[in-house]
XYZ file of C-alpha atoms in Angstrom:
651
model
C -34.578 5.602 7.152
C -30.839 5.255 6.725
C -29.612 2.064 8.402
C -25.898 2.743 8.109
C -24.233 2.535 11.511
C -24.283 6.141 12.779
C -21.009 8.054 12.838
C -21.929 9.582 16.186
C -22.418 6.124 17.689
C -18.849 4.974 17.073
C -17.071 4.612 20.414
C -13.593 6.108 20.747
C -11.392 6.308 17.597
C -11.022 10.070 18.109
C -8.007 10.505 15.813
C -9.723 8.656 12.980
C -12.918 10.658 13.385
C -10.997 13.931 13.369
C -8.969 13.017 10.271
C -12.113 12.090 8.342
C -13.949 15.218 9.460
C -11.067 17.490 8.430
C -11.201 15.967 4.956
C -14.970 16.383 4.877
C -14.489 20.076 5.668
C -11.644 20.595 3.162
C -10.918 18.190 0.278
C -7.551 19.965 -0.099
C -6.289 18.042 2.933
C -5.692 15.120 0.579
C -7.421 12.081 2.019
C -6.797 9.694 4.897
C -4.802 6.495 5.198
C -6.045 4.357 8.084
C -3.475 1.873 9.366
C -4.781 -0.645 11.845
C -5.289 -4.156 12.999
C -8.273 -6.230 11.948
C -11.653 -5.559 13.537
C -11.187 -1.905 14.488
C -14.301 -0.552 12.694
C -12.287 1.101 9.905
C -14.859 0.297 7.222
C -17.827 1.058 9.489
C -16.695 4.579 10.323
C -15.866 5.472 6.701
C -19.294 4.385 5.499
C -20.873 6.274 8.380
C -19.117 9.501 7.416
C -20.286 9.270 3.796
C -23.877 9.307 5.036
C -23.216 12.661 6.763
C -21.826 14.526 3.771
C -24.113 17.143 2.228
C -26.199 16.037 -0.759
C -25.067 17.255 -4.180
C -26.904 18.649 -7.215
C -26.010 16.875 -10.467
C -26.970 17.283 -14.102
C -29.660 14.732 -14.823
C -28.485 11.773 -16.948
C -24.819 12.836 -16.641
C -22.750 9.790 -15.760
C -19.979 12.026 -14.375
C -22.017 13.874 -11.707
C -21.462 17.325 -13.197
C -22.486 20.268 -11.035
C -25.311 22.193 -12.792
C -23.864 25.465 -11.451
C -20.383 24.780 -12.858
C -20.420 21.888 -15.326
C -17.145 20.321 -16.440
C -16.400 21.718 -19.933
C -14.561 18.493 -20.859
C -17.270 16.136 -19.597
C -17.600 13.184 -22.040
C -21.386 13.400 -21.622
C -21.319 17.140 -22.350
C -21.262 19.797 -23.343
C -23.683 20.978 -20.676
C -23.956 24.534 -22.014
C -26.989 26.159 -20.531
C -26.997 23.519 -17.842
C -29.382 25.662 -15.776
C -32.031 24.758 -18.351
C -31.188 21.062 -18.095
C -33.069 19.038 -15.486
C -30.960 18.665 -12.326
C -31.422 16.202 -9.518
C -30.209 16.138 -5.921
C -28.710 12.937 -4.587
C -26.633 11.875 -1.598
C -22.854 12.109 -1.899
C -21.631 8.888 -3.488
C -19.679 6.243 -1.592
C -17.696 4.128 -4.058
C -15.643 1.144 -2.923
C -12.655 -0.004 -4.967
C -12.095 -3.763 -4.735
C -8.540 -5.071 -4.411
C -8.820 -7.082 -7.626
C -9.987 -4.151 -9.780
C -8.354 -3.597 -13.161
C -7.065 -0.313 -14.531
C -10.046 -0.159 -16.904
C -12.459 -0.655 -13.990
C -10.825 2.172 -12.067
C -10.356 4.833 -14.736
C -12.833 3.708 -17.385
C -12.239 2.227 -20.793
C -12.749 2.850 -24.457
C -14.418 0.249 -26.614
C -11.383 -0.255 -28.844
C -13.136 -2.746 -31.093
C -15.848 -0.224 -32.004
C -13.264 2.533 -32.336
C -11.269 0.545 -34.921
C -14.086 -1.136 -36.832
C -16.848 1.513 -36.634
C -14.945 4.700 -35.942
C -17.065 5.306 -32.827
C -15.507 6.692 -29.659
C -17.494 4.940 -26.945
C -16.284 5.548 -23.392
C -17.432 3.563 -20.397
C -16.744 5.504 -17.153
C -14.992 3.801 -14.255
C -15.063 4.073 -10.488
C -13.222 7.416 -10.469
C -16.137 8.967 -12.357
C -18.656 7.366 -9.999
C -16.804 8.777 -6.961
C -16.729 12.372 -8.255
C -17.974 14.743 -5.524
C -18.245 11.852 -3.075
C -16.056 9.372 -1.220
C -13.749 6.771 -2.763
C -13.007 4.054 -0.241
C -10.138 1.610 -0.862
C -9.991 -1.241 1.611
C -6.574 -2.967 1.826
C -4.985 -0.260 -0.313
C -1.557 -1.796 0.329
C -2.621 -4.887 -1.633
C -3.466 -2.925 -4.793
C -1.014 -3.088 -7.666
C 1.390 -0.154 -7.561
C 0.325 1.242 -10.941
C -3.311 1.366 -9.721
C -2.283 3.219 -6.569
C -0.267 5.672 -8.705
C -3.251 6.255 -10.985
C -5.597 6.658 -8.032
C -3.422 9.166 -6.202
C -2.687 11.148 -9.370
C -6.418 11.567 -9.962
C -6.952 12.560 -6.312
C -4.170 15.159 -6.500
C -5.164 16.626 -9.879
C -8.935 16.326 -9.537
C -8.987 14.938 -13.077
C -8.910 11.462 -14.567
C -7.078 10.945 -17.876
C -7.697 7.878 -20.035
C -5.361 7.270 -22.970
C -5.969 4.415 -25.409
C -4.201 4.263 -28.784
C -4.148 7.991 -29.610
C -7.659 8.543 -28.220
C -7.816 10.715 -25.113
C -10.660 11.251 -22.662
C -10.588 13.332 -19.492
C -13.186 14.123 -16.863
C -13.351 15.669 -13.406
C -12.641 13.334 -10.488
C -12.666 15.154 -7.154
C -13.382 12.967 -4.167
C -12.515 12.304 -0.551
C -9.996 9.451 -0.701
C -9.895 7.043 2.219
C -7.597 4.013 2.236
C -7.328 1.365 4.912
C -4.601 -1.205 5.436
C -3.336 -3.785 7.884
C 0.444 -3.207 8.206
C 0.985 -6.930 8.860
C -0.005 -7.588 5.244
C 2.606 -5.221 3.803
C 3.496 -1.559 3.660
C 2.933 1.014 0.974
C 6.033 2.458 -0.624
C 7.171 5.693 1.094
C 6.491 7.600 -2.159
C 2.862 6.457 -2.058
C 2.502 7.008 1.674
C 3.497 10.622 1.128
C 0.611 11.122 -1.310
C -1.998 10.558 1.403
C -2.716 13.750 3.289
C -3.256 12.318 6.761
C -2.629 9.002 8.426
C -4.160 7.458 11.527
C -3.285 4.386 13.581
C -6.574 2.608 14.362
C -6.247 0.443 17.450
C -8.869 -1.308 19.527
C -9.240 0.100 23.017
C -7.646 -1.821 25.871
C -10.214 -0.409 28.319
C -12.687 -3.227 29.171
C -15.558 -0.776 29.729
C -15.034 0.896 26.368
C -14.738 -2.464 24.607
C -17.940 -3.616 26.263
C -19.746 -0.483 25.079
C -18.551 -1.099 21.511
C -19.995 -4.614 21.574
C -23.206 -3.424 23.264
C -23.889 -0.864 20.532
C -23.005 -3.235 17.736
C -25.343 -5.928 19.051
C -28.132 -3.362 19.380
C -27.570 -2.212 15.796
C -27.591 -5.754 14.425
C -30.760 -6.596 16.360
C -32.729 -3.615 14.982
C -30.804 -1.255 12.668
C -33.739 1.107 12.145
C -34.478 1.553 15.830
C -30.793 1.988 16.660
C -30.312 4.612 13.940
C -33.407 6.455 15.161
C -31.788 6.931 18.568
C -28.939 8.835 16.916
C -30.912 10.978 14.452
C -30.454 14.207 16.406
C -26.719 13.647 16.905
C -26.273 12.820 13.220
C -28.183 15.918 12.140
C -26.064 18.076 14.443
C -22.923 16.524 12.967
C -24.066 17.168 9.393
C -24.892 20.781 10.277
C -21.476 21.170 11.926
C -19.731 19.931 8.747
C -21.778 22.324 6.599
C -20.986 25.312 8.867
C -17.288 24.473 8.899
C -17.268 24.284 5.082
C -18.885 27.709 4.897
C -16.430 29.156 7.442
C -13.314 27.654 5.809
C -12.928 30.338 3.129
C -12.656 33.063 5.757
C -10.129 31.395 8.074
C -6.815 33.283 8.188
C -3.394 31.619 8.269
C -1.021 34.305 9.498
C 2.643 34.345 8.503
C 3.825 33.424 11.998
C 1.669 30.306 11.895
C 2.921 29.429 8.424
C 6.504 29.785 9.661
C 5.581 27.604 12.623
C 4.346 24.903 10.253
C 7.528 25.143 8.190
C 9.663 24.885 11.345
C 7.809 21.772 12.519
C 8.130 20.050 9.128
C 11.815 20.934 8.893
C 12.377 19.814 12.472
C 11.027 16.357 11.667
C 13.207 16.222 8.522
C 10.395 15.260 6.177
C 11.202 15.163 2.469
C 9.789 17.722 0.055
C 7.156 20.371 0.707
C 3.983 18.299 0.494
C 3.987 17.930 4.288
C 3.966 21.726 4.714
C 1.026 22.122 2.317
C -0.997 19.327 3.862
C -0.343 20.571 7.398
C -1.396 24.095 6.425
C -4.628 22.887 4.809
C -5.389 20.582 7.735
C -4.771 23.410 10.217
C -7.179 25.650 8.290
C -9.794 22.892 8.289
C -9.284 22.275 12.012
C -9.741 25.969 12.791
C -12.958 26.009 10.737
C -14.167 22.859 12.507
C -13.483 24.454 15.901
C -15.342 27.613 14.844
C -12.297 29.886 14.717
C -11.525 32.546 12.141
C -7.764 32.298 12.616
C -5.368 29.341 12.834
C -3.845 28.846 16.290
C -1.011 26.690 17.667
C -3.580 24.095 18.712
C -4.715 23.821 15.104
C -1.119 23.419 13.901
C -0.462 20.745 16.522
C -3.603 18.787 15.645
C -2.744 18.954 11.947
C 0.907 17.957 12.416
C -0.015 14.925 14.527
C -1.999 13.551 11.574
C 0.056 14.758 8.605
C 3.645 13.917 9.635
C 3.926 10.383 11.116
C 3.900 8.526 7.783
C 6.333 10.976 6.180
C 9.165 10.274 8.625
C 10.044 6.764 7.398
C 13.607 6.526 6.108
C 13.604 2.852 5.091
C 11.036 0.031 4.833
C 11.991 -1.342 8.263
C 10.888 1.850 10.030
C 7.389 2.054 11.448
C 5.499 5.346 11.118
C 5.418 7.382 14.289
C 5.778 10.871 15.754
C 7.716 12.070 18.771
C 5.114 14.331 20.360
C 7.584 15.763 22.860
C 9.657 17.043 19.907
C 6.479 18.426 18.323
C 5.670 20.365 21.501
C 9.242 21.637 21.716
C 9.192 22.906 18.139
C 5.827 24.584 18.669
C 6.934 26.199 21.940
C 10.098 27.561 20.355
C 8.195 29.197 17.513
C 5.019 30.368 19.282
C 4.396 34.111 19.625
C 5.014 35.303 23.190
C 1.378 36.083 23.832
C 0.233 32.687 22.590
C 1.885 30.500 25.183
C 2.119 27.536 22.811
C -0.118 24.514 22.929
C -1.637 23.838 26.318
C -1.681 20.518 28.090
C -5.189 19.681 26.902
C -5.168 17.463 23.827
C -6.987 18.945 20.821
C -9.945 17.204 19.287
C -8.986 13.668 18.475
C -6.787 13.054 21.538
C -3.168 11.962 21.554
C -1.350 8.674 21.443
C -0.559 7.451 24.974
C 2.991 8.131 26.092
C 5.222 5.128 25.532
C 2.944 3.691 22.837
C 5.345 4.657 20.067
C 6.344 1.699 17.865
C 10.013 0.713 17.887
C 11.781 2.023 14.751
C 13.282 -1.363 13.954
C 10.229 -3.351 14.954
C 12.270 -5.732 17.095
C 14.085 -6.217 20.349
C 17.338 -4.811 21.602
C 20.387 -5.123 19.398
C 23.976 -4.022 19.699
C 25.506 -1.714 17.142
C 28.796 -3.610 17.221
C 27.295 -6.739 15.720
C 27.571 -8.690 18.967
C 24.951 -10.725 20.757
C 22.404 -9.911 23.419
C 20.516 -12.154 25.749
C 17.543 -13.821 24.135
C 14.602 -15.943 25.195
C 14.929 -19.537 26.115
C 17.658 -20.331 28.637
C 21.118 -20.368 27.097
C 19.998 -19.310 23.631
C 21.530 -16.160 22.168
C 20.221 -13.482 19.821
C 22.742 -12.108 17.340
C 22.473 -8.540 16.083
C 22.358 -7.670 12.390
C 24.342 -4.982 10.639
C 22.816 -2.500 8.220
C 21.438 -4.103 5.026
C 23.243 -3.628 1.730
C 22.429 -3.972 -1.966
C 22.040 -7.452 -3.437
C 22.111 -8.721 -7.034
C 18.951 -9.789 -8.807
C 17.973 -13.357 -7.949
C 15.130 -14.397 -10.220
C 12.968 -17.398 -10.985
C 13.824 -18.924 -14.398
C 11.319 -18.804 -17.241
C 8.379 -16.478 -17.847
C 5.461 -16.351 -15.419
C 2.017 -14.799 -15.172
C 2.146 -13.489 -11.615
C 1.349 -10.179 -9.983
C 3.236 -7.143 -11.242
C 6.584 -6.656 -9.537
C 10.282 -6.237 -10.249
C 11.927 -9.638 -9.929
C 11.257 -12.292 -12.592
C 10.158 -12.136 -16.222
C 6.401 -12.254 -16.688
C 3.607 -11.754 -19.183
C 1.811 -8.640 -17.952
C -0.552 -5.925 -19.137
C 2.259 -3.401 -18.719
C 5.777 -3.593 -20.107
C 7.494 -3.867 -23.448
C 5.590 -5.335 -26.406
C 7.046 -8.676 -27.483
C 4.427 -9.812 -30.005
C 0.760 -10.003 -30.919
C -1.997 -12.605 -30.702
C -5.671 -13.095 -31.443
C -7.745 -11.896 -28.476
C -9.612 -14.498 -26.464
C -11.973 -11.943 -24.889
C -12.575 -8.201 -25.283
C -9.516 -6.343 -26.575
C -7.910 -4.237 -23.850
C -4.500 -3.519 -25.349
C -4.700 -3.627 -29.159
C -1.647 -4.065 -31.349
C -2.491 -1.608 -34.133
C 0.251 -2.597 -36.568
C -0.535 -6.305 -36.259
C -4.239 -5.533 -36.733
C -3.544 -3.585 -39.921
C -1.238 -6.295 -41.253
C -3.913 -8.922 -40.609
C -6.483 -6.886 -42.547
C -4.269 -5.761 -45.456
C -4.313 -8.987 -47.570
C -8.122 -9.012 -47.644
C -8.818 -5.499 -48.884
C -9.551 -6.447 -52.515
C -11.915 -9.231 -51.440
C -13.702 -6.803 -49.158
C -14.259 -4.376 -51.999
C -12.208 -1.459 -50.716
C -12.625 1.425 -53.146
C -11.052 4.391 -51.369
C -8.416 5.344 -48.817
C -8.252 3.543 -45.506
C -8.573 -0.125 -44.677
C -11.733 -2.139 -44.275
C -11.445 -3.764 -40.838
C -13.437 -6.627 -39.404
C -13.531 -7.906 -35.830
C -11.506 -11.020 -36.682
C -8.629 -8.771 -37.826
C -8.093 -7.468 -34.305
C -4.866 -8.392 -32.555
C -3.839 -7.612 -29.017
C -0.354 -6.845 -27.768
C 1.659 -9.425 -25.881
C 3.704 -7.625 -23.272
C 6.521 -8.760 -21.033
C 7.386 -7.110 -17.773
C 8.392 -8.209 -14.313
C 6.485 -10.040 -11.611
C 6.750 -10.281 -7.851
C 7.459 -13.696 -6.395
C 7.041 -15.492 -3.097
C 10.480 -15.516 -1.500
C 10.477 -18.167 1.231
C 13.455 -18.046 3.586
C 14.427 -21.261 5.386
C 16.973 -20.200 8.004
C 19.144 -22.535 10.059
C 19.096 -21.252 13.664
C 20.872 -24.226 15.252
C 23.861 -24.105 17.585
C 26.360 -24.661 14.783
C 25.202 -21.434 13.144
C 25.832 -19.483 16.341
C 29.492 -20.492 16.426
C 31.989 -17.662 15.924
C 29.129 -15.191 15.597
C 28.280 -16.377 12.117
C 24.638 -15.528 12.799
C 25.437 -11.817 12.649
C 26.626 -12.224 9.064
C 23.690 -14.510 8.285
C 21.134 -12.059 9.662
C 22.714 -9.184 7.750
C 22.528 -11.190 4.526
C 18.903 -12.198 5.102
C 17.986 -8.633 6.100
C 19.522 -7.414 2.841
C 17.508 -9.984 0.895
C 14.369 -8.895 2.764
C 14.962 -5.294 1.706
C 15.487 -6.461 -1.859
C 12.201 -8.421 -1.703
C 10.389 -5.276 -0.536
C 11.820 -3.216 -3.372
C 10.860 -5.881 -5.915
C 7.251 -6.169 -4.621
C 7.567 -9.773 -3.422
C 5.690 -11.635 -0.773
C 7.970 -13.087 1.871
C 7.794 -15.918 4.355
C 10.275 -17.270 6.894
C 10.846 -20.705 8.380
C 13.473 -21.358 11.028
C 14.683 -24.721 12.266
C 16.518 -25.535 15.473
C 16.332 -28.144 18.210
C 13.890 -30.759 16.966
C 11.370 -28.770 14.913
C 10.894 -26.188 12.210
C 8.655 -23.175 12.825
C 6.853 -20.917 10.388
C 7.801 -17.681 12.149
C 6.379 -15.504 9.353
C 3.538 -16.786 7.149
C 3.728 -15.461 3.562
C 3.010 -11.750 3.663
C 3.940 -8.484 1.981
C 5.116 -6.969 5.273
C 8.900 -6.714 5.151
C 8.709 -4.823 8.432
C 7.283 -7.925 10.123
C 9.962 -10.091 8.524
C 12.743 -7.850 9.814
C 11.280 -7.900 13.318
C 11.112 -11.723 13.374
C 14.667 -11.955 12.058
C 16.184 -9.555 14.567
C 14.584 -11.395 17.484
C 15.571 -14.844 16.178
C 17.474 -16.865 18.811
C 20.019 -19.575 17.954
C 21.005 -22.810 19.651
C 20.283 -26.524 19.730
C 20.522 -29.280 17.144
C 19.965 -29.013 13.361
C 16.710 -30.566 12.043
C 17.423 -29.687 8.393
C 14.913 -32.157 6.967
C 12.165 -30.673 9.160
C 12.877 -27.232 7.707
C 12.632 -28.541 4.141
C 9.424 -30.473 4.840
C 7.882 -27.360 6.408
C 8.890 -25.349 3.349
C 7.196 -27.875 1.047
C 3.995 -27.644 3.119
C 3.969 -23.847 3.018
C 4.574 -23.732 -0.748
C 1.861 -26.313 -1.370
C -0.678 -24.196 0.548
C 0.420 -21.006 -1.215
C 0.008 -22.589 -4.655
C -3.654 -23.174 -3.808
C -4.084 -19.657 -2.431
C -2.135 -17.767 -5.116
C -1.374 -20.120 -8.024
C 0.087 -17.466 -10.347
C 2.789 -16.317 -7.909
C 5.958 -18.347 -8.477
C 8.146 -19.178 -5.453
C 11.849 -18.646 -4.859
C 13.287 -20.767 -2.038
C 16.264 -19.342 -0.119
C 17.871 -21.874 2.260
C 20.448 -20.396 4.643
C 22.454 -23.207 6.323
C 25.816 -24.872 6.757
C 24.252 -28.127 5.566
C 24.726 -30.062 8.807
C 21.829 -32.311 9.811
C 22.062 -33.551 13.406
C 18.376 -34.199 14.009
C 15.219 -35.068 12.109
C 14.607 -37.378 9.171
C 16.008 -38.101 5.731
C 17.304 -34.923 4.047
C 17.265 -36.492 0.558
C 13.593 -37.404 0.886
C 12.719 -33.952 2.222
C 14.612 -32.286 -0.643
C 12.631 -34.390 -3.118
C 9.430 -32.684 -1.939
C 10.833 -29.406 -3.296
C 11.790 -30.714 -6.733
C 11.140 -28.138 -9.453
C 11.173 -25.172 -7.075
C 13.642 -22.426 -8.001
C 16.061 -22.039 -5.151
C 19.201 -20.536 -3.642
C 21.341 -22.187 -0.980
C 23.503 -19.791 1.046
C 26.402 -21.870 2.359
C 27.271 -20.745 5.883
C 30.051 -23.260 6.506
C 33.407 -21.772 7.497
C 36.674 -22.809 9.119
C 39.757 -24.568 7.760
C 37.992 -27.929 7.338
C 34.896 -27.862 5.132
C 32.543 -30.752 4.535
C 30.697 -29.251 1.573
C 27.310 -30.321 2.941
C 25.506 -27.192 1.770
C 26.815 -27.786 -1.753
C 25.412 -31.316 -1.714
C 22.080 -29.909 -0.548
C 22.097 -27.411 -3.436
C 22.604 -30.312 -5.882
C 19.681 -32.210 -4.329
C 17.447 -29.152 -4.612
C 18.681 -28.113 -8.066
C 19.489 -24.747 -6.532
C 22.240 -22.176 -6.994
C 24.937 -22.225 -4.305
C 26.265 -18.938 -2.867
C 28.954 -19.159 -0.143
C 28.213 -16.797 2.726
C 31.821 -15.589 2.718
C 31.496 -14.530 -0.921
C 28.359 -12.453 -0.434
C 30.208 -9.207 0.161
C 32.250 -9.824 -2.987
C 29.115 -10.573 -4.992
C 27.497 -7.382 -3.750
C 30.641 -5.391 -4.540
C 30.845 -6.825 -8.060
C 27.172 -6.106 -8.582
C 27.569 -2.480 -7.533
C 30.581 -2.067 -9.838
C 28.600 -3.570 -12.705
C 25.686 -1.200 -12.064
C 28.055 1.794 -11.981
C 29.619 0.746 -15.295
C 26.142 0.422 -16.840
C 25.176 3.870 -15.575
C 28.387 5.379 -16.985
């Protein structure tokens, strides 16, 4: 008996259930992105759904799960001509999980380049996309995948085909699957371009109702105590669910989407100012699937509303500091204004999947109240003040010197598997990226000794060379921000916050991890542990109060501790230290000793000192750290010069 936690036994999570079921009914919906905090049963419910999908017939011994009734003509294991005479087997729909550390070869498959060059044999090893064909591909922590893997994954999901290109050898195979990605927003956002490629998105949040939470724990404990007995209690409900999915799939082809409903969808998408037309297509397909799921032969306003609630929130982001969300009152207004007179618009009863509670919408800027005039508002902690930040602006490239080996990004030079070829070397393991010219040059001097008698070269495995490529890596940008009383003078903190916010945006665009330490009073606090979530960094910055003494040495010591821990956790990611201070030290220990703990770390010191009399303390700190000094007052000029330089390059 199947001992997967039953889908029907999951408590609450109505929006997530509905989004998954709509994709199960119609793969054209385009997958689901599940955003949520830890411990909200995201993985459990995805695995439970896979167990409810109808079984599939496949050509026996085909590694690409070809359908015997309509085999893929380009299948690498084919051709399957006359497949009806070939033994076929029925198996459950596959559930394939893509690990965060997967390589491109593991995802899309790989060619054995060594055999191709030395034996002339085209040997293809299928990847996870082939294994997921006609099933479910589940990507946990999709926001932590390298961008090029996410691009490849979403291209295959959109096209239904996987293409593998290796040195003039091309392989393609069908890859149609239900794509489900999960992510914790605190660990970093997906780029808006990638967010848009997911059909639906759902915010998964644990219930705040004690009774519902207790029922969740009760069922989980019962399942862990005896999975077989627990699953047996839900057999009838699971069978009914599977039958419901099958009936909805059969009904889908006959559901009608009338022109007035299509215009209603277009009006809603235009009203929310989403980019492009993908939102319209996804909403239309989701509305059709919802109508089929509800047993209707025609799409209604309720179907459009249910589809729009799931397809639009993640397409409304205008910059990385915005959180996804949907104004449901605006949605109702748009639907009411475009509903036929006899329809009456959506009623007050939420469609399947429920609605987000009123007032539960995340703040667009992720932080507290700010003033648009760059002033200050009251903050926590007695007489402390919270300065507002202006809109972020472009910044020049600040990079770590040398060449690293870190995760792919857009900041510092790095040896990567993608990028321009800078040389060739003997492979230490299996060749993934051969350098053909270097391989031929290595073999050429030995042709007479190898007895070559005709055209072509005689190659041996020790002739193989692989390409050395150089690209860009993402770094850990650790901000150490002075929040003492001297920084609050003459509203300097507004300029400081704007500068740091601009650097945060730059870190997001360059695929960096970020962290933030602030120091004031007597201590230094790690207000943002290293993360990929620029949204979280912006929220911490906007709410940052100022006041008190200046424990500069404490901030530097805390930075050294954080970097030491991160080197153990992620040794290939090189750090860039950004210290924002006027250099004054009115509390704490020895600054010289603290700076010595950061020796060898690439750094920037943003000098915030102003006024007619300058002590040059930030400059002395930059010398101690071996860091570049940038006066805060010159930042606007630097940004202006950078923009002029970029315009000249473009011209």
